[in-house]
Short mmCIF file of N, CA, C and O in Angstrom, two decimals:
data_model
loop_
_atom_site.label_atom_id
_atom_site.label_comp_id
_atom_site.label_asym_id
_atom_site.label_seq_id
_atom_site.Cartn_x
_atom_site.Cartn_y
_atom_site.Cartn_z
N MET A 9 0.85 -1.16 -0.01
CA MET A 9 0.01 -0.02 0.00
C MET A 9 0.90 1.26 0.02
O MET A 9 1.82 1.38 0.79
N THR A 10 0.60 2.13 -0.83
CA THR A 10 1.36 3.34 -0.95
C THR A 10 1.03 4.36 0.15
O THR A 10 0.00 4.21 0.84
N VAL A 11 1.85 5.36 0.23
CA VAL A 11 1.59 6.42 1.27
C VAL A 11 0.31 7.16 0.92
O VAL A 11 -0.49 7.49 1.79
N ARG A 12 0.09 7.37 -0.33
CA ARG A 12 -1.06 8.07 -0.80
C ARG A 12 -2.37 7.27 -0.45
O ARG A 12 -3.35 7.80 -0.01
N ALA A 13 -2.35 5.96 -0.75
CA ALA A 13 -3.45 5.03 -0.45
C ALA A 13 -3.70 5.02 1.08
O ALA A 13 -4.88 4.99 1.51
N ARG A 14 -2.70 5.03 1.86
CA ARG A 14 -2.84 5.00 3.32
C ARG A 14 -3.48 6.35 3.80
O ARG A 14 -4.34 6.36 4.71
N ALA A 15 -3.07 7.42 3.21
CA ALA A 15 -3.63 8.71 3.56
C ALA A 15 -5.07 8.77 3.20
O ALA A 15 -5.91 9.31 3.96
N VAL A 16 -5.46 8.35 2.01
CA VAL A 16 -6.85 8.33 1.62
C VAL A 16 -7.65 7.44 2.51
O VAL A 16 -8.77 7.79 2.92
N ALA A 17 -7.13 6.26 2.89
CA ALA A 17 -7.86 5.37 3.79
C ALA A 17 -8.07 5.97 5.13
O ALA A 17 -9.09 5.80 5.83
N ALA A 18 -7.02 6.66 5.62
CA ALA A 18 -7.14 7.35 6.92
C ALA A 18 -8.19 8.45 6.96
O ALA A 18 -8.98 8.56 7.87
N VAL A 19 -8.22 9.24 5.88
CA VAL A 19 -9.15 10.35 5.75
C VAL A 19 -10.63 9.74 5.65
O VAL A 19 -11.53 10.21 6.31
N LEU A 20 -10.75 8.73 4.87
CA LEU A 20 -12.10 8.13 4.69
C LEU A 20 -12.55 7.45 6.00
O LEU A 20 -13.71 7.44 6.32
N GLY A 21 -11.61 6.88 6.70
CA GLY A 21 -11.95 6.18 8.01
C GLY A 21 -12.39 7.25 9.00
O GLY A 21 -13.25 6.96 9.84
N THR A 22 -11.80 8.42 9.02
CA THR A 22 -12.23 9.42 9.96
C THR A 22 -13.54 10.09 9.61
O THR A 22 -14.23 10.54 10.45
N LEU A 23 -13.83 10.10 8.32
CA LEU A 23 -15.08 10.75 7.85
C LEU A 23 -16.27 9.84 7.84
O LEU A 23 -17.39 10.28 7.74
N ALA A 24 -16.00 8.51 7.98
CA ALA A 24 -17.07 7.54 7.92
C ALA A 24 -17.97 7.68 9.18
O ALA A 24 -17.42 7.86 10.27
N PRO A 25 -19.25 7.57 9.07
CA PRO A 25 -20.09 7.68 10.27
C PRO A 25 -19.91 6.45 11.11
O PRO A 25 -19.78 5.34 10.64
N MET A 26 -19.93 6.72 12.46
CA MET A 26 -19.77 5.61 13.42
C MET A 26 -21.06 5.55 14.27
O MET A 26 -21.74 6.53 14.48
N ALA A 27 -21.29 4.35 14.71
CA ALA A 27 -22.47 4.12 15.56
C ALA A 27 -22.21 4.74 16.91
O ALA A 27 -21.17 4.61 17.45
N ALA A 28 -23.24 5.39 17.46
CA ALA A 28 -23.11 5.97 18.81
C ALA A 28 -23.12 4.84 19.80
O ALA A 28 -23.93 3.87 19.69
N GLN A 29 -22.28 4.89 20.78
CA GLN A 29 -22.21 3.93 21.78
C GLN A 29 -22.69 4.44 23.16
O GLN A 29 -21.97 4.39 24.14
N ALA A 30 -23.91 5.01 23.15
CA ALA A 30 -24.43 5.54 24.35
C ALA A 30 -25.13 4.44 25.18
O ALA A 30 -25.52 3.44 24.63
N GLN A 31 -25.29 4.69 26.43
CA GLN A 31 -25.93 3.71 27.28
C GLN A 31 -27.47 3.88 27.07
O GLN A 31 -27.98 5.03 26.95
N SER A 32 -28.15 2.79 27.09
CA SER A 32 -29.62 2.88 27.00
C SER A 32 -30.22 3.01 28.38
O SER A 32 -29.81 2.36 29.31
N MET A 33 -31.17 3.96 28.51
CA MET A 33 -31.85 4.17 29.76
C MET A 33 -33.18 3.50 29.79
O MET A 33 -33.99 3.59 28.86
N THR A 34 -33.44 2.77 30.86
CA THR A 34 -34.76 2.09 30.96
C THR A 34 -35.79 2.99 31.64
O THR A 34 -36.90 2.62 31.69
N GLY A 35 -35.40 4.05 32.21
CA GLY A 35 -36.26 4.98 32.89
C GLY A 35 -36.41 4.72 34.35
O GLY A 35 -37.01 5.47 35.08
N GLU A 36 -35.85 3.65 34.86
CA GLU A 36 -35.96 3.29 36.25
C GLU A 36 -34.54 3.11 36.80
O GLU A 36 -33.73 2.43 36.22
N PRO A 37 -34.21 3.69 37.99
CA PRO A 37 -32.92 3.42 38.50
C PRO A 37 -32.77 1.98 39.01
O PRO A 37 -33.76 1.29 39.28
N ALA A 38 -31.55 1.53 39.13
CA ALA A 38 -31.29 0.17 39.55
C ALA A 38 -31.76 -0.05 41.02
O ALA A 38 -31.64 0.80 41.85
N GLY A 39 -32.46 -1.15 41.25
CA GLY A 39 -32.97 -1.53 42.50
C GLY A 39 -34.27 -0.91 42.89
O GLY A 39 -34.68 -0.99 44.07
N SER A 40 -34.95 -0.25 42.04
CA SER A 40 -36.23 0.39 42.32
C SER A 40 -37.38 -0.50 42.05
O SER A 40 -38.56 -0.05 42.17
N GLY A 41 -37.22 -1.75 41.66
CA GLY A 41 -38.30 -2.64 41.30
C GLY A 41 -39.33 -2.87 42.39
O GLY A 41 -40.51 -2.63 42.17
N PRO A 42 -38.88 -3.22 43.59
CA PRO A 42 -39.86 -3.44 44.68
C PRO A 42 -40.64 -2.15 45.11
O PRO A 42 -41.85 -2.17 45.35
N VAL A 43 -39.85 -1.01 45.16
CA VAL A 43 -40.48 0.24 45.53
C VAL A 43 -41.47 0.61 44.49
O VAL A 43 -42.66 1.06 44.83
N LEU A 44 -41.13 0.50 43.22
CA LEU A 44 -42.06 0.84 42.11
C LEU A 44 -43.28 -0.03 42.13
O LEU A 44 -44.42 0.50 41.94
N ALA A 45 -43.08 -1.31 42.41
CA ALA A 45 -44.24 -2.21 42.46
C ALA A 45 -45.18 -1.86 43.59
O ALA A 45 -46.41 -1.92 43.50
N ALA A 46 -44.61 -1.50 44.75
CA ALA A 46 -45.43 -1.11 45.94
C ALA A 46 -46.24 0.14 45.62
O ALA A 46 -47.41 0.30 45.95
N LEU A 47 -45.56 1.14 44.91
CA LEU A 47 -46.27 2.36 44.61
C LEU A 47 -47.35 2.17 43.53
O LEU A 47 -48.45 2.80 43.67
N GLN A 48 -47.13 1.28 42.65
CA GLN A 48 -48.16 0.98 41.67
C GLN A 48 -49.33 0.25 42.32
O GLN A 48 -50.45 0.48 41.96
N TRP A 49 -49.10 -0.53 43.33
CA TRP A 49 -50.18 -1.22 44.06
C TRP A 49 -50.97 -0.15 44.80
O TRP A 49 -52.21 -0.22 44.82
N VAL A 50 -50.32 0.82 45.50
CA VAL A 50 -51.01 1.84 46.21
C VAL A 50 -51.86 2.68 45.21
O VAL A 50 -53.02 2.99 45.49
N GLU A 51 -51.28 3.00 44.07
CA GLU A 51 -52.05 3.74 43.05
C GLU A 51 -53.25 2.97 42.56
O GLU A 51 -54.32 3.56 42.41
N GLY A 52 -53.07 1.67 42.33
CA GLY A 52 -54.19 0.86 41.88
C GLY A 52 -55.27 0.75 42.92
O GLY A 52 -56.46 0.71 42.64
N THR A 53 -54.89 0.75 44.21
CA THR A 53 -55.84 0.68 45.30
C THR A 53 -56.58 2.00 45.42
O THR A 53 -57.79 2.01 45.62
N LEU A 54 -55.86 3.11 45.31
CA LEU A 54 -56.55 4.41 45.50
C LEU A 54 -57.41 4.77 44.33
O LEU A 54 -58.37 5.55 44.49
N LEU A 55 -57.07 4.25 43.09
CA LEU A 55 -57.85 4.70 41.96
C LEU A 55 -58.63 3.57 41.35
O LEU A 55 -59.20 3.69 40.29
N GLY A 56 -58.73 2.42 42.05
CA GLY A 56 -59.45 1.24 41.49
C GLY A 56 -60.93 1.41 41.65
O GLY A 56 -61.51 2.41 42.07
N ASN A 57 -61.62 0.29 41.28
CA ASN A 57 -63.10 0.26 41.27
C ASN A 57 -63.70 0.38 42.65
O ASN A 57 -64.67 1.11 42.87
N LEU A 58 -63.08 -0.22 43.62
CA LEU A 58 -63.58 -0.16 45.02
C LEU A 58 -63.48 1.29 45.54
O LEU A 58 -64.41 1.76 46.16
N ALA A 59 -62.32 1.94 45.30
CA ALA A 59 -62.17 3.28 45.78
C ALA A 59 -63.12 4.26 45.08
O ALA A 59 -63.62 5.21 45.72
N THR A 60 -63.30 4.06 43.78
CA THR A 60 -64.25 4.92 43.05
C THR A 60 -65.67 4.75 43.57
O THR A 60 -66.35 5.73 43.75
N THR A 61 -66.08 3.53 43.83
CA THR A 61 -67.41 3.29 44.37
C THR A 61 -67.54 3.94 45.74
O THR A 61 -68.59 4.57 46.06
N ALA A 62 -66.55 3.80 46.61
CA ALA A 62 -66.62 4.37 47.95
C ALA A 62 -66.62 5.87 47.88
O ALA A 62 -67.38 6.55 48.66
N ALA A 63 -65.92 6.49 46.98
CA ALA A 63 -65.90 7.98 46.79
C ALA A 63 -67.29 8.48 46.32
O ALA A 63 -67.78 9.50 46.80
N VAL A 64 -67.87 7.75 45.37
CA VAL A 64 -69.20 8.15 44.87
C VAL A 64 -70.23 8.07 46.05
O VAL A 64 -71.09 8.99 46.21
N ILE A 65 -70.18 7.00 46.78
CA ILE A 65 -71.08 6.89 47.91
C ILE A 65 -70.89 7.96 48.94
O ILE A 65 -71.78 8.54 49.50
N ALA A 66 -69.56 8.24 49.26
CA ALA A 66 -69.24 9.32 50.28
C ALA A 66 -69.75 10.66 49.79
O ALA A 66 -70.32 11.42 50.59
N VAL A 67 -69.51 10.99 48.54
CA VAL A 67 -69.98 12.24 48.06
C VAL A 67 -71.50 12.36 48.02
O VAL A 67 -72.06 13.41 48.40
N ALA A 68 -72.16 11.26 47.69
CA ALA A 68 -73.58 11.32 47.74
C ALA A 68 -74.16 11.48 49.16
O ALA A 68 -75.09 12.26 49.39
N VAL A 69 -73.53 10.72 50.12
CA VAL A 69 -74.01 10.80 51.50
C VAL A 69 -73.71 12.23 52.07
O VAL A 69 -74.56 12.82 52.75
N VAL A 70 -72.54 12.75 51.82
CA VAL A 70 -72.18 14.08 52.29
C VAL A 70 -73.10 15.10 51.68
O VAL A 70 -73.53 16.04 52.34
N GLY A 71 -73.36 14.97 50.36
CA GLY A 71 -74.25 15.93 49.75
C GLY A 71 -75.62 15.92 50.33
O GLY A 71 -76.29 16.95 50.52
N LEU A 72 -76.17 14.72 50.59
CA LEU A 72 -77.46 14.59 51.21
C LEU A 72 -77.48 15.16 52.58
O LEU A 72 -78.42 15.88 53.01
N MET A 73 -76.40 14.95 53.34
CA MET A 73 -76.30 15.48 54.72
C MET A 73 -76.26 17.02 54.66
O MET A 73 -76.74 17.74 55.55
N MET A 74 -75.52 17.56 53.63
CA MET A 74 -75.44 19.03 53.50
C MET A 74 -76.81 19.65 53.20
O MET A 74 -77.18 20.66 53.76
N LEU A 75 -77.56 18.90 52.38
CA LEU A 75 -78.89 19.44 51.94
C LEU A 75 -79.89 19.39 53.11
O LEU A 75 -80.80 20.20 53.19
N THR A 76 -79.74 18.37 53.98
CA THR A 76 -80.70 18.25 55.11
C THR A 76 -80.20 19.02 56.35
O THR A 76 -80.97 19.05 57.34
N GLY A 77 -79.05 19.65 56.28
CA GLY A 77 -78.59 20.41 57.43
C GLY A 77 -77.88 19.61 58.49
O GLY A 77 -77.68 20.15 59.65
N ARG A 78 -77.55 18.40 58.29
CA ARG A 78 -76.91 17.58 59.32
C ARG A 78 -75.37 17.82 59.37
O ARG A 78 -74.78 17.33 60.34
N ILE A 79 -74.84 18.39 58.38
CA ILE A 79 -73.42 18.63 58.34
C ILE A 79 -73.23 20.05 57.76
O ILE A 79 -73.99 20.50 56.90
N ASP A 80 -72.23 20.80 58.30
CA ASP A 80 -72.05 22.15 57.83
C ASP A 80 -71.35 22.14 56.40
O ASP A 80 -70.74 21.15 56.04
N TRP A 81 -71.58 23.19 55.68
CA TRP A 81 -71.15 23.22 54.29
C TRP A 81 -69.60 23.20 54.11
O TRP A 81 -69.15 22.58 53.15
N ARG A 82 -68.93 23.76 55.05
CA ARG A 82 -67.48 23.79 54.98
C ARG A 82 -66.89 22.33 55.07
O ARG A 82 -66.07 22.00 54.28
N ARG A 83 -67.37 21.59 56.01
CA ARG A 83 -66.90 20.19 56.14
C ARG A 83 -67.34 19.36 54.91
O ARG A 83 -66.60 18.52 54.38
N GLY A 84 -68.53 19.57 54.41
CA GLY A 84 -69.01 18.82 53.27
C GLY A 84 -68.20 19.15 52.00
O GLY A 84 -67.86 18.26 51.24
N LEU A 85 -67.92 20.42 51.79
CA LEU A 85 -67.10 20.83 50.64
C LEU A 85 -65.65 20.29 50.76
O LEU A 85 -65.04 20.00 49.74
N THR A 86 -65.20 20.20 52.00
CA THR A 86 -63.82 19.61 52.17
C THR A 86 -63.79 18.16 51.73
O THR A 86 -62.77 17.73 51.10
N VAL A 87 -64.82 17.38 52.04
CA VAL A 87 -64.88 15.97 51.64
C VAL A 87 -64.93 15.88 50.13
O VAL A 87 -64.24 15.08 49.46
N ILE A 88 -65.74 16.69 49.50
CA ILE A 88 -65.94 16.63 48.05
C ILE A 88 -64.65 17.11 47.36
O ILE A 88 -64.19 16.49 46.36
N LEU A 89 -64.02 18.20 47.84
CA LEU A 89 -62.77 18.64 47.30
C LEU A 89 -61.64 17.56 47.49
O LEU A 89 -60.80 17.40 46.53
N GLY A 90 -61.68 16.87 48.56
CA GLY A 90 -60.65 15.79 48.77
C GLY A 90 -60.82 14.69 47.73
O GLY A 90 -59.86 14.15 47.23
N ALA A 91 -62.08 14.33 47.40
CA ALA A 91 -62.29 13.29 46.39
C ALA A 91 -61.84 13.82 45.03
O ALA A 91 -61.21 12.99 44.28
N PHE A 92 -62.06 15.05 44.71
CA PHE A 92 -61.59 15.58 43.41
C PHE A 92 -60.02 15.57 43.38
O PHE A 92 -59.45 15.25 42.37
N ILE A 93 -59.38 15.88 44.47
CA ILE A 93 -57.97 15.92 44.47
C ILE A 93 -57.36 14.51 44.33
O ILE A 93 -56.41 14.29 43.58
N VAL A 94 -57.96 13.51 45.05
CA VAL A 94 -57.44 12.18 44.91
C VAL A 94 -57.59 11.61 43.46
O VAL A 94 -56.62 11.10 42.92
N PHE A 95 -58.75 11.82 42.87
CA PHE A 95 -58.96 11.27 41.53
C PHE A 95 -58.38 12.11 40.44
O PHE A 95 -58.22 11.66 39.38
N GLY A 96 -58.11 13.40 40.73
CA GLY A 96 -57.52 14.23 39.75
C GLY A 96 -56.00 14.44 39.93
O GLY A 96 -55.40 15.29 39.31
N ALA A 97 -55.41 13.65 40.78
CA ALA A 97 -53.96 13.80 41.15
C ALA A 97 -53.09 13.68 39.86
O ALA A 97 -52.13 14.42 39.73
N VAL A 98 -53.43 12.74 39.01
CA VAL A 98 -52.62 12.53 37.81
C VAL A 98 -52.60 13.80 36.92
O VAL A 98 -51.57 14.24 36.43
N ALA A 99 -53.80 14.34 36.79
CA ALA A 99 -53.89 15.58 35.93
C ALA A 99 -53.25 16.74 36.61
O ALA A 99 -52.61 17.53 35.92
N ILE A 100 -53.31 16.82 37.91
CA ILE A 100 -52.73 17.91 38.62
C ILE A 100 -51.16 17.90 38.55
O ILE A 100 -50.52 18.81 38.24
N VAL A 101 -50.64 16.67 38.70
CA VAL A 101 -49.18 16.52 38.60
C VAL A 101 -48.66 16.73 37.25
O VAL A 101 -47.64 17.43 37.01
N SER A 102 -49.41 16.30 36.18
CA SER A 102 -48.96 16.52 34.86
C SER A 102 -49.02 18.05 34.52
O SER A 102 -48.16 18.52 33.78
N GLY A 103 -49.98 18.72 35.03
CA GLY A 103 -50.05 20.17 34.81
C GLY A 103 -48.91 20.91 35.47
O GLY A 103 -48.29 21.81 34.90
N ILE A 104 -48.56 20.45 36.70
CA ILE A 104 -47.39 21.10 37.38
C ILE A 104 -46.12 20.83 36.65
O ILE A 104 -45.28 21.71 36.54
N ARG A 105 -45.98 19.63 36.15
CA ARG A 105 -44.76 19.23 35.37
C ARG A 105 -44.61 20.06 34.15
O ARG A 105 -43.57 20.49 33.79
N SER A 106 -45.77 20.24 33.41
CA SER A 106 -45.67 21.02 32.19
C SER A 106 -45.36 22.50 32.43
O SER A 106 -44.67 23.09 31.72
N VAL A 107 -45.88 23.04 33.55
CA VAL A 107 -45.56 24.43 33.88
C VAL A 107 -44.10 24.53 34.28
O VAL A 107 -43.40 25.47 33.90
N ALA A 108 -43.60 23.57 35.05
CA ALA A 108 -42.20 23.58 35.51
C ALA A 108 -41.23 23.43 34.35
O ALA A 108 -40.22 24.03 34.31
N SER A 109 -41.52 22.59 33.38
CA SER A 109 -40.66 22.36 32.25
C SER A 109 -40.75 23.53 31.32
O SER A 109 -39.81 23.79 30.57
N GLY A 110 -41.84 24.23 31.23
CA GLY A 110 -41.96 25.34 30.35
C GLY A 110 -41.22 26.57 30.89
O GLY A 110 -40.83 27.42 30.11
N ALA A 111 -40.97 26.60 32.19
CA ALA A 111 -40.27 27.74 32.73
C ALA A 111 -38.81 27.74 32.44
O ALA A 111 -38.14 28.73 32.56
N ARG A 112 -38.20 26.60 32.14
CA ARG A 112 -36.77 26.49 31.90
C ARG A 112 -36.41 26.99 30.57
O ARG A 112 -36.80 27.12 29.64
#
């Protein structure tokens, strides 16, 4: 191989595209499996069918008690607002995240 051929090969070798060798991220830190599973269980329990049914019954009972005067309006609205916060938590957090990421 001549010097000229070696020079051309070296230039072409440096200009050729190379595959990136970055690490792939799975989105979860190492060792977070049990913690993540526990949090998903809590989320499923808080937002599942049983919790939804209990919240509907609680809001109906509190609303009826508010209308009949057995409970004051402030306490009744607190219960109803709490149910909205629990079931709207995903939307609330995503809204906060979008505002926080837009500020940067």
